[in-house]
XYZ file of C-alpha atoms in Angstrom:
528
model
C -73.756 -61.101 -66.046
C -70.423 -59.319 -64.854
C -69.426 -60.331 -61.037
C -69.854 -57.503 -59.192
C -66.570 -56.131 -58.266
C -64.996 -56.734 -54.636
C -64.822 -53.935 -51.968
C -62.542 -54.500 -48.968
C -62.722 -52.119 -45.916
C -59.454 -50.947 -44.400
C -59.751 -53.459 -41.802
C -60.097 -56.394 -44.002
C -57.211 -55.111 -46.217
C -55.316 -55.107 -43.194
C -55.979 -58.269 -42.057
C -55.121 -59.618 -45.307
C -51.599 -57.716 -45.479
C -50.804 -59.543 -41.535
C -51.481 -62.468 -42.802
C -49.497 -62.270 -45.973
C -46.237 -61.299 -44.078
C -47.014 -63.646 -41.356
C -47.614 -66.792 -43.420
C -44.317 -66.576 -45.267
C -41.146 -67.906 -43.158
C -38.759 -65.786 -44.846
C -40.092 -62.548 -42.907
C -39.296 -64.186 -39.788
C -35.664 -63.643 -37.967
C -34.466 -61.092 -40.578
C -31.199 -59.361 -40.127
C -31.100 -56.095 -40.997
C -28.047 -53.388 -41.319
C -29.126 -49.599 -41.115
C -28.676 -46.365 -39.618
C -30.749 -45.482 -35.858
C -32.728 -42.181 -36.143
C -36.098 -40.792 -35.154
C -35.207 -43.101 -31.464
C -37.611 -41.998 -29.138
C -37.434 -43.492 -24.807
C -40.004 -41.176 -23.584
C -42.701 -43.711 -23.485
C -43.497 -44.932 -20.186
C -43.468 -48.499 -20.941
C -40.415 -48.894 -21.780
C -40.080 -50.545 -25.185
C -38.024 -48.538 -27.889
C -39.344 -47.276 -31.028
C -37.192 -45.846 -33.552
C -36.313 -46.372 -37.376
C -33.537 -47.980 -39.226
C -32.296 -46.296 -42.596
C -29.962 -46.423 -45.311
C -29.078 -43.985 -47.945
C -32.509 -44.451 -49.907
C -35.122 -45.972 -47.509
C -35.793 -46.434 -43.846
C -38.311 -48.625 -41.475
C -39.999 -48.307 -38.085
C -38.756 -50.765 -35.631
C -39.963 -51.558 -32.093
C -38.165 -52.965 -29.225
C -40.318 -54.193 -26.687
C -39.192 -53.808 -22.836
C -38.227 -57.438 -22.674
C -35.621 -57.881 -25.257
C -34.370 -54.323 -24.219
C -32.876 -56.354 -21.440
C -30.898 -57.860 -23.411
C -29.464 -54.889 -24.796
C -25.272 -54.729 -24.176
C -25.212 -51.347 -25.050
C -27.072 -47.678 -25.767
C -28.358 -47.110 -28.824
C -28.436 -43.374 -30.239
C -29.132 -41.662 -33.234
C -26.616 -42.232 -35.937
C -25.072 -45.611 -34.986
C -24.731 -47.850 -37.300
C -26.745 -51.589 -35.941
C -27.487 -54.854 -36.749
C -31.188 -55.940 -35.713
C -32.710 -59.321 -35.654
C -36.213 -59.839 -36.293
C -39.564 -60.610 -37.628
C -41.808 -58.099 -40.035
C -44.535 -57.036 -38.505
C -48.019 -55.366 -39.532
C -49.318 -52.634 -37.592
C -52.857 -53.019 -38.480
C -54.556 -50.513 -36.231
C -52.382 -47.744 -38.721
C -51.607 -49.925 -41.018
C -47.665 -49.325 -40.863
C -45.216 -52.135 -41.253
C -42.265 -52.311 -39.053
C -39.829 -54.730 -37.387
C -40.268 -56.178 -34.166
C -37.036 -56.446 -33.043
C -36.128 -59.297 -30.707
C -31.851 -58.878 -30.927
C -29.233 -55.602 -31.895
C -26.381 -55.659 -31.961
C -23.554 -52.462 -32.434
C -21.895 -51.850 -35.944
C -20.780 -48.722 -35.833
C -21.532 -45.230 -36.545
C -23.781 -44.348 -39.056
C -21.575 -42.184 -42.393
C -24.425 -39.272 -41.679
C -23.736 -39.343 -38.110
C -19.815 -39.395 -39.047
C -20.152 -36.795 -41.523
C -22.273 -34.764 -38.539
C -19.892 -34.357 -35.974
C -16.560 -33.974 -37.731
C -18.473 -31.094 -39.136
C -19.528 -29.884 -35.557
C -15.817 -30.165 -34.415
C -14.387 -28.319 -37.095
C -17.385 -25.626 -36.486
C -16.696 -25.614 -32.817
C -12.857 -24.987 -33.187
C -13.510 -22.308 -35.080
C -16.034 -20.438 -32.870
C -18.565 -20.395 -34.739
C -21.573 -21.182 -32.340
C -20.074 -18.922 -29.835
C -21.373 -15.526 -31.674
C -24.590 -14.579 -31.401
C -26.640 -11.251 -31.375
C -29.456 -10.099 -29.465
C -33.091 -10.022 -30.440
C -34.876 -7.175 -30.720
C -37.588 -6.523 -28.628
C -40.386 -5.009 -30.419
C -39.536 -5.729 -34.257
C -41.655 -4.090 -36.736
C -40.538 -6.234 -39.653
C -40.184 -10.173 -39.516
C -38.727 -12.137 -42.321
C -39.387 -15.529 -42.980
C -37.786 -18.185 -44.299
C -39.639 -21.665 -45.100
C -42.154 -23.383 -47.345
C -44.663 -21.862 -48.669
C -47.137 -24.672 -48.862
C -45.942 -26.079 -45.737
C -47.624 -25.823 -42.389
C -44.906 -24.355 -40.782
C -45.838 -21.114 -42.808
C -49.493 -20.881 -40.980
C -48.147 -21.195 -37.820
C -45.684 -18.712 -37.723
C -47.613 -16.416 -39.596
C -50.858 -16.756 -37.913
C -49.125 -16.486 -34.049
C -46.946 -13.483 -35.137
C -50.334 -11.904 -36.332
C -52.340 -12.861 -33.336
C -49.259 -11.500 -31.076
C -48.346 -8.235 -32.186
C -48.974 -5.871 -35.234
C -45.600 -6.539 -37.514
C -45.106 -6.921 -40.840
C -44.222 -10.289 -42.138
C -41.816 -10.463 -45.211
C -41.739 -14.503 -46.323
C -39.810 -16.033 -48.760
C -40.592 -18.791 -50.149
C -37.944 -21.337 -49.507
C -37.233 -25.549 -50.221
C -36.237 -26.853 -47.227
C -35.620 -30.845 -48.140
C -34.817 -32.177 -51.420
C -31.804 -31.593 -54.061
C -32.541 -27.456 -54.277
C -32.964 -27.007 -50.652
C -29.055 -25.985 -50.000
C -29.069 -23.259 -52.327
C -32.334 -22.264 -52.018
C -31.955 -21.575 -47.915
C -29.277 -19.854 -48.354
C -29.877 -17.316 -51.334
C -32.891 -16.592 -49.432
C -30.770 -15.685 -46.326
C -28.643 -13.496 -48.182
C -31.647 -11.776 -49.640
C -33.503 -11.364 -46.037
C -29.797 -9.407 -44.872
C -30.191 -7.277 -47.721
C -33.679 -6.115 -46.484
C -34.781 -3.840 -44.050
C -35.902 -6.570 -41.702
C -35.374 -6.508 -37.863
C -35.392 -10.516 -37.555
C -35.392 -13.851 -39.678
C -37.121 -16.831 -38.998
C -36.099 -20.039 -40.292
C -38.140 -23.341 -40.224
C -39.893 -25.883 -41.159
C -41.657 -28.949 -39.868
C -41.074 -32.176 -38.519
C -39.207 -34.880 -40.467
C -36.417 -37.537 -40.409
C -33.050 -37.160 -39.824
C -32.802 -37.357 -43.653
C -35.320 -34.742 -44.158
C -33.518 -32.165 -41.953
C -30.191 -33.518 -42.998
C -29.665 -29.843 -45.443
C -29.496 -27.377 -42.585
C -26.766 -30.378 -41.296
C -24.647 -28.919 -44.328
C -21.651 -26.701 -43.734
C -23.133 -24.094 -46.926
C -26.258 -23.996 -44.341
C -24.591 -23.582 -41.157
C -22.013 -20.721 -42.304
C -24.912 -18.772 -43.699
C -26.849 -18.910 -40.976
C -23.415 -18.326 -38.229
C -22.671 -15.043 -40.267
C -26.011 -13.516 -40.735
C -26.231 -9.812 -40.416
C -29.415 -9.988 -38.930
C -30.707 -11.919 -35.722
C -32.012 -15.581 -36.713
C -34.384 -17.948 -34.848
C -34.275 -21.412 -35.933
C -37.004 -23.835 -36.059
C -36.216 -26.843 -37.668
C -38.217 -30.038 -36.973
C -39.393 -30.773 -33.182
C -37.607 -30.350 -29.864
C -35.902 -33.991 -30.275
C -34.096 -32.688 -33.536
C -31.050 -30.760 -32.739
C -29.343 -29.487 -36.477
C -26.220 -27.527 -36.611
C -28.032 -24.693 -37.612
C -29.730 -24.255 -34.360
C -26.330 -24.374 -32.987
C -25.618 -21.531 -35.264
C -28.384 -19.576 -35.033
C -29.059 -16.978 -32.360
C -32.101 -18.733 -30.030
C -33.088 -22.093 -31.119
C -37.267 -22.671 -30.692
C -38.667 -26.032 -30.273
C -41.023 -25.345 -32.796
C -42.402 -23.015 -35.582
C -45.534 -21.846 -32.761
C -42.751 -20.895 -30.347
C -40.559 -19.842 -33.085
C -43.189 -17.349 -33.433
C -43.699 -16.725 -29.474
C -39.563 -15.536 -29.473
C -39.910 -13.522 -32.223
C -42.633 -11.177 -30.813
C -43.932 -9.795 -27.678
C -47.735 -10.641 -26.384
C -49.410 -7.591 -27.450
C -52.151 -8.378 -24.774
C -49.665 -9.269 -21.876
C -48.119 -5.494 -23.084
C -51.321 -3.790 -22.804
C -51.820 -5.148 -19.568
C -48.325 -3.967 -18.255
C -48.827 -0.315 -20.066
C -52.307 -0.512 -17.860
C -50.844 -1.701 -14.778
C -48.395 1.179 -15.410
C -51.074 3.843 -16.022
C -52.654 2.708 -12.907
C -49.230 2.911 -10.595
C -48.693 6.461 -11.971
C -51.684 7.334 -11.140
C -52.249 6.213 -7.643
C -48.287 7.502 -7.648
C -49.301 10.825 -9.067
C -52.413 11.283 -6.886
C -50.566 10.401 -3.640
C -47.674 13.233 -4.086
C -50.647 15.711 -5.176
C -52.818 14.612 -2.007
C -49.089 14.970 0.195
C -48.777 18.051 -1.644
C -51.982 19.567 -1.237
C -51.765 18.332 2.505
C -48.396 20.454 2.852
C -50.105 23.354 1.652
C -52.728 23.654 4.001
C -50.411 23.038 6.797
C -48.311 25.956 5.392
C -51.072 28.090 4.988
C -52.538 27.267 8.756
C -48.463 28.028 10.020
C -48.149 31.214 11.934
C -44.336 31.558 11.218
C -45.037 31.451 7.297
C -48.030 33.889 7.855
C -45.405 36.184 10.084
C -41.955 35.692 9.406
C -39.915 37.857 11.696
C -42.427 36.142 14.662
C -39.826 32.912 14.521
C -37.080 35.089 13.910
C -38.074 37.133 17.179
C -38.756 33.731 19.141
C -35.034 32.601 18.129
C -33.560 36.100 18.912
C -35.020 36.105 22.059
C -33.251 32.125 22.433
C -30.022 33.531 21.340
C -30.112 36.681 24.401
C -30.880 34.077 26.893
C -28.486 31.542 25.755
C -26.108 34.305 25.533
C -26.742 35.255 28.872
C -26.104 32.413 30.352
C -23.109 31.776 28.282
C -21.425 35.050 29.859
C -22.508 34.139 33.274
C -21.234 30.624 33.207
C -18.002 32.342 31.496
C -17.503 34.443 34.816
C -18.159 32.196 36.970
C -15.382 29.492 35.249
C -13.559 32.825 35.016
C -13.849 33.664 38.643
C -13.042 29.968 40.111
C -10.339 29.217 38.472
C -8.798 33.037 39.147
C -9.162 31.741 42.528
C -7.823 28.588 41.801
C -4.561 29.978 40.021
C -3.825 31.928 42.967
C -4.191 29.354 45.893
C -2.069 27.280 43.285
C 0.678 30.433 43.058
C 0.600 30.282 46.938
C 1.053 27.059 47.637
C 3.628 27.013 44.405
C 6.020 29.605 45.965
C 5.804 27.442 49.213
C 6.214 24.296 48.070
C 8.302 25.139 44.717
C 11.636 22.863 45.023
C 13.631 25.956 42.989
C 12.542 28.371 46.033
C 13.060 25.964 48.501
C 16.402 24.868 47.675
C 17.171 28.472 47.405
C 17.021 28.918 50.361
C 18.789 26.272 51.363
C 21.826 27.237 48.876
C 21.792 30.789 50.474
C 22.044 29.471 53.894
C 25.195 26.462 52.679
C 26.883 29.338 51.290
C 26.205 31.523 54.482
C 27.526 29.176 56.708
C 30.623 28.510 54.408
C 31.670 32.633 54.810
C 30.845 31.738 58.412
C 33.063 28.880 58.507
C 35.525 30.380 56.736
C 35.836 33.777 58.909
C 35.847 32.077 61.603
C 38.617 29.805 60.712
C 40.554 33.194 59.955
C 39.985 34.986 62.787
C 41.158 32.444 65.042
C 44.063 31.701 63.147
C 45.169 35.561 63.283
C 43.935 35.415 66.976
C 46.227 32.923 67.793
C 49.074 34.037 65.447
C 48.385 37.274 67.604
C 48.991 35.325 71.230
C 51.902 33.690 70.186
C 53.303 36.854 68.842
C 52.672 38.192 72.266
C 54.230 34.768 74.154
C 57.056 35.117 71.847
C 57.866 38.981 73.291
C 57.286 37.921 76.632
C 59.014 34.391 76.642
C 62.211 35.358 78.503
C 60.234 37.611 81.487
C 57.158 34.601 81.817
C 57.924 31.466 82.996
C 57.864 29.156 80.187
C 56.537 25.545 81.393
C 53.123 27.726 82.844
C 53.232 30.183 79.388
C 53.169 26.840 77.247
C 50.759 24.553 79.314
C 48.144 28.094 79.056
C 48.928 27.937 75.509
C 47.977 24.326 75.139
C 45.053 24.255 77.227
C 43.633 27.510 75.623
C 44.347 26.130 72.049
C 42.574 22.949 73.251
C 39.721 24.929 74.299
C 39.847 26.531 70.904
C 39.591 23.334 69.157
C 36.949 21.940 71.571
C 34.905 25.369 70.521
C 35.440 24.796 67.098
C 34.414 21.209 66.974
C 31.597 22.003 69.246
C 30.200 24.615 66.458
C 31.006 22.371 63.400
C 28.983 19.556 65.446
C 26.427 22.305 65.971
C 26.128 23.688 62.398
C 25.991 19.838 61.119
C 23.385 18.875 63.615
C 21.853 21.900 62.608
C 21.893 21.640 58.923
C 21.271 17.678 58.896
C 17.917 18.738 60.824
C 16.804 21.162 58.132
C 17.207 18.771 55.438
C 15.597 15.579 57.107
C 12.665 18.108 58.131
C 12.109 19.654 54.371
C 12.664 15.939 53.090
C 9.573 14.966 55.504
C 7.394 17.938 55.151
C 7.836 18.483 51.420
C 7.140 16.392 48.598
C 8.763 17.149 45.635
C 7.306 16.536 42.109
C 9.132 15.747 39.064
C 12.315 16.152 41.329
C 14.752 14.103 38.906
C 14.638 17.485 36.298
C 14.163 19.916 39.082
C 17.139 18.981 40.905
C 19.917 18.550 37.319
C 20.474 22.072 37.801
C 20.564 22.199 41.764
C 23.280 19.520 41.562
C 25.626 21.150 39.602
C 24.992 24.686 41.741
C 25.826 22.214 45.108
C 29.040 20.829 43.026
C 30.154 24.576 42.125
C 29.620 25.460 45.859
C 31.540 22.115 46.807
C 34.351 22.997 44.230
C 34.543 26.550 45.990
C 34.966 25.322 49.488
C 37.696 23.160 48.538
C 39.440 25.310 46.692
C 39.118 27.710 49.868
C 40.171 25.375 52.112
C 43.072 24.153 50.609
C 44.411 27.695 50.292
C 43.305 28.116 54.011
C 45.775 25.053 55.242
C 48.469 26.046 52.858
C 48.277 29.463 54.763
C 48.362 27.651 57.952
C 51.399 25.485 56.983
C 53.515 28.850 56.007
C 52.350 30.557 59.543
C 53.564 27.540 61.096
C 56.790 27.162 59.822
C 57.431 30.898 60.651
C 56.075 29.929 63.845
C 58.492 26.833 63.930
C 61.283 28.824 63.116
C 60.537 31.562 65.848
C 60.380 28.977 68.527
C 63.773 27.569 67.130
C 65.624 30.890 68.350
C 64.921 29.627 71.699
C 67.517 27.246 73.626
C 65.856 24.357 74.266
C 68.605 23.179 76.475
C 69.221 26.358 78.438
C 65.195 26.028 79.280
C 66.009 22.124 80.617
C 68.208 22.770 82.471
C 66.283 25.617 84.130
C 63.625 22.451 84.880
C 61.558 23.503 82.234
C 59.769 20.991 79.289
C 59.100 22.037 75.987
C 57.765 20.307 74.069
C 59.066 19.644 70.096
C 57.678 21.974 67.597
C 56.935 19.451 65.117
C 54.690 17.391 67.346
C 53.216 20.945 67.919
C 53.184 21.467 64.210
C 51.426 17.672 63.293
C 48.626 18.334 65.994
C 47.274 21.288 64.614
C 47.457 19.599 61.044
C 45.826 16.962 62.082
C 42.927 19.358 63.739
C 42.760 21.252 60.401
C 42.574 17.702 58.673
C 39.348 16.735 61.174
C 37.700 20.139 60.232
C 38.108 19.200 56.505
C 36.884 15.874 56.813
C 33.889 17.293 58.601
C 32.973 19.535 56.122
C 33.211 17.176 53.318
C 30.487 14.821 55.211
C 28.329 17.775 55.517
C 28.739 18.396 52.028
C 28.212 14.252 51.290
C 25.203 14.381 52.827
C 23.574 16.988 51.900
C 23.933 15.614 48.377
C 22.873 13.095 49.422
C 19.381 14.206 50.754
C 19.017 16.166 47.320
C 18.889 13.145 45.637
């Protein structure tokens, strides 16, 4: 009889395989040299769990939290450690990995190298600074990724469920020796189609997996595209050069999907929300409308024009009226005041004023002046006579009558200069009181020079009026000289010497000069 044969369950198998690796000493503190990728810190707990690679395999590791503090450094993808350890068996999933107790840094990995010289020579020339917008509504979609893949399903089925386009795929490797050429003939043959967009993706993978769209064949294809691409390549950890490339990167091949096309549902319920604004939009501006119809039609000016323009002719009279009445009245008052300002102009007006006061300067200067003359040729006149009737008239009484009366003249005369002074000084002080003068300094330029003309005059008259006086007093002298002098002593008679005679009525002449200059002084004085 044949034993039966031996079935193990997965849990016994499992058990078997721990105790295997756990029995034999030479899977305990292992050193191993790879390459970090797939590191993942999002777990809460704090250990690390990531694998380690070389060129042709790769293992999970694990890092619990407390050899992590130990750590002297970061790790990250691509750098190149050594880990020290024991192999461990996973048996709940049956995966073998290392549980690593010590790392230490190596150095970058060559893929990592190889990565970001790549990226640096891409970035210098600009390449992942171009990119082009996405169209809104496309009605053609191509895509780019395995057939057999999942990937495929999900973009296809999401695009479908979204919006009504039509999906162009071609059917592409994305990991293995072909992949290079095969992504990017197929992008060259998606830009030769009538496509609006280009998807490109595929699943999630290793570092190694993904490591073609890392390639600079890839990357340049992708960068110089014709038409917009969306790129997604592995999960949201993943990070390629060809999403740098590409023109939106999408965490996965579902939002890939989400980018590429609007929500036909969220669309229709905009175009609705739309319809129903327009509406209520439209119905309010007919129900205004309608309202401003009826309010027309109920208007009495619209049923009966020329009723408002009668109501605003009748306005325009009144205000009219009014107007011209109001004109008159401003018309009327300040008539009145124009002429009370005329009268009190021609009274107060410094030009009519000092007119006035020119006319009567000059009056009393013909005054002063005849009068100077006809005394002169009044006494000229007596002394003519004396001189005929010197020898019959007793001399000494003839000359003392002669001196006394030509004292009396002067007295007279320098009584009526005080008077005319007094006078005049009187006039001024009582016009300088009385009368206020406004803007005087230009009303008075031009009496000033008319005062200085007048003074000029009167100086030039009175200098011809003493030279006259001099040459009538010399003929005088020289009459008087035909006399004996001595005879007339002897006879007990004085006379007295011409040219005392002579200097006293120069030096009267000289006091009636000075006079009239202070009048003149003063009144210029007042002026100003």
């Amino acid at each position: 009889m044949q034993e039966e044969e031996k079935i193990y369950s997965i849990s016994l198998l499992n058990n078997l395989i721990n105790r295997k690796i756990t029995s034999h000493d030479e899977f305990r503190h292992v050193k191993i040299q790879g390459e970090i990728t797939n590191l993942n810190r999002r777990y809460a707990s704090g250990h690390l769990y990531f694998s380690l690679k070389d060129k042709r395999s790769e293992i999970s590791c694990v890092m619990f939290k407390h050899a992590r503090r130990n750590l002297k450094f970061k790790p990250e993808n691509g750098m190149d450690v050594i880990i020290e350890g024991d192999v461990s068996f996973y048996k709940p999933r049956g995966n073998l990995q290392i549980t690593v107790k010590n790392m230490e840094e190596a150095g970058l990995g060559e893929l990592y190298v190889a990565y970001e010289e790549l990226k640096e020579k891409l970035l210098k020339e600009g390449l992942f600074d171009l990119k082009k917008p996405l169209p809104k509504f496309p009605k053609k979609i191509g895509v780019l990724t395995s057939a057999s893949g999942k990937a495929i399903k999900d973009i296809v089925g999401n695009i479908e469920k979204r919006w009504p386009a039509e999906i162009l795929i071609w059917n592409t490797t994305v990991q293995g020796a072909n992949s290079t050429v095969s992504i990017t003939q197929n992008l060259a043959l998606a830009n030769e189609s009538d496509v609006d967009l280009i998807i490109l993706g595929r699943g999630g993978g290793s570092a190694q997996d993904l490591w073609d769209f890392n390639k600079e064949e890839v990357v340049r294809a992708v960068a110089n595209s014709k038409k917009p691409i969306i790129t997604a390549i592995g999960h949201s950890t993943d990070k390629t050069l060809s999403d740098l490339a590409s023109d939106k990167v999408a965490a996965t091949p579902t939002k890939a999907a989400e980018i590429a096309v609007p929500n036909k549902m969220e669309i229709h319920e905009k175009l609705r929300n739309f319809e129903i604004r327009l509406n209520d939009l439209m119905n309010s501006k007919l129900d205004n409308l309608t309202h401003r119809y009826n309010n027309s039609r109920n208007n009495n000016y619209l049923k009966n024009p020329l009723l408002k323009y009668k109501s605003k002719h009748e306005t325009l009279n009144l205000l009219k009226s009014n107007a011209d009445k109001s004109i008159n009245q401003l018309i009327t008052s300040n008539q009145m005041l124009l002429d009370g300002f005329r009268s009190s102009y021609l009274l107060n007006n410094p030009d009519y004023i000092l007119d006035k006061k020119v006319t009567k300067l000059s009056l009393f200067k013909d005054n002063l002046s005849k009068n100077i003359k006809n005394l002169l040729v009044s006494c000229e006149n007596k002394l003519n006579l004396q001189n005929k009737s010197l020898k019959s008239v007793n001399l000494m009484e003839s000359f003392e009558i002669k001196r006394n009366n030509l004292d009396l003249v002067r007295n007279n005369l320098d009584n009526i200069m005080d008077n005319k002074l007094s006078s005049s000084v009187n006039n001024l002080m009582i016009f300088k009181n009385n009368h206020v003068l406004t803007n005087s300094c230009q009303l008075l330029d031009g009496k000033y020079e008319q005062v200085n003309e007048i003074n000029k005059s009167l100086q030039n008259n009175i200098n011809r009026t003493i030279e006259n006086y001099e040459n009538k007093l010399a003929i005088l002298e020289e009459k008087l000289a035909v006399l004996n002098p001595e005879k007339l002593v002897e006879k007990g008679y004085v006379v007295k010497d011409p040219e005392v005679m002579r200097k006293s009525k120069i030096k009267s002449i000289i006091i009636l000069i000075f006079l009239v200059i202070v009048i003149i002084l003063m009144i210029l004085l007042i002026l100003k």
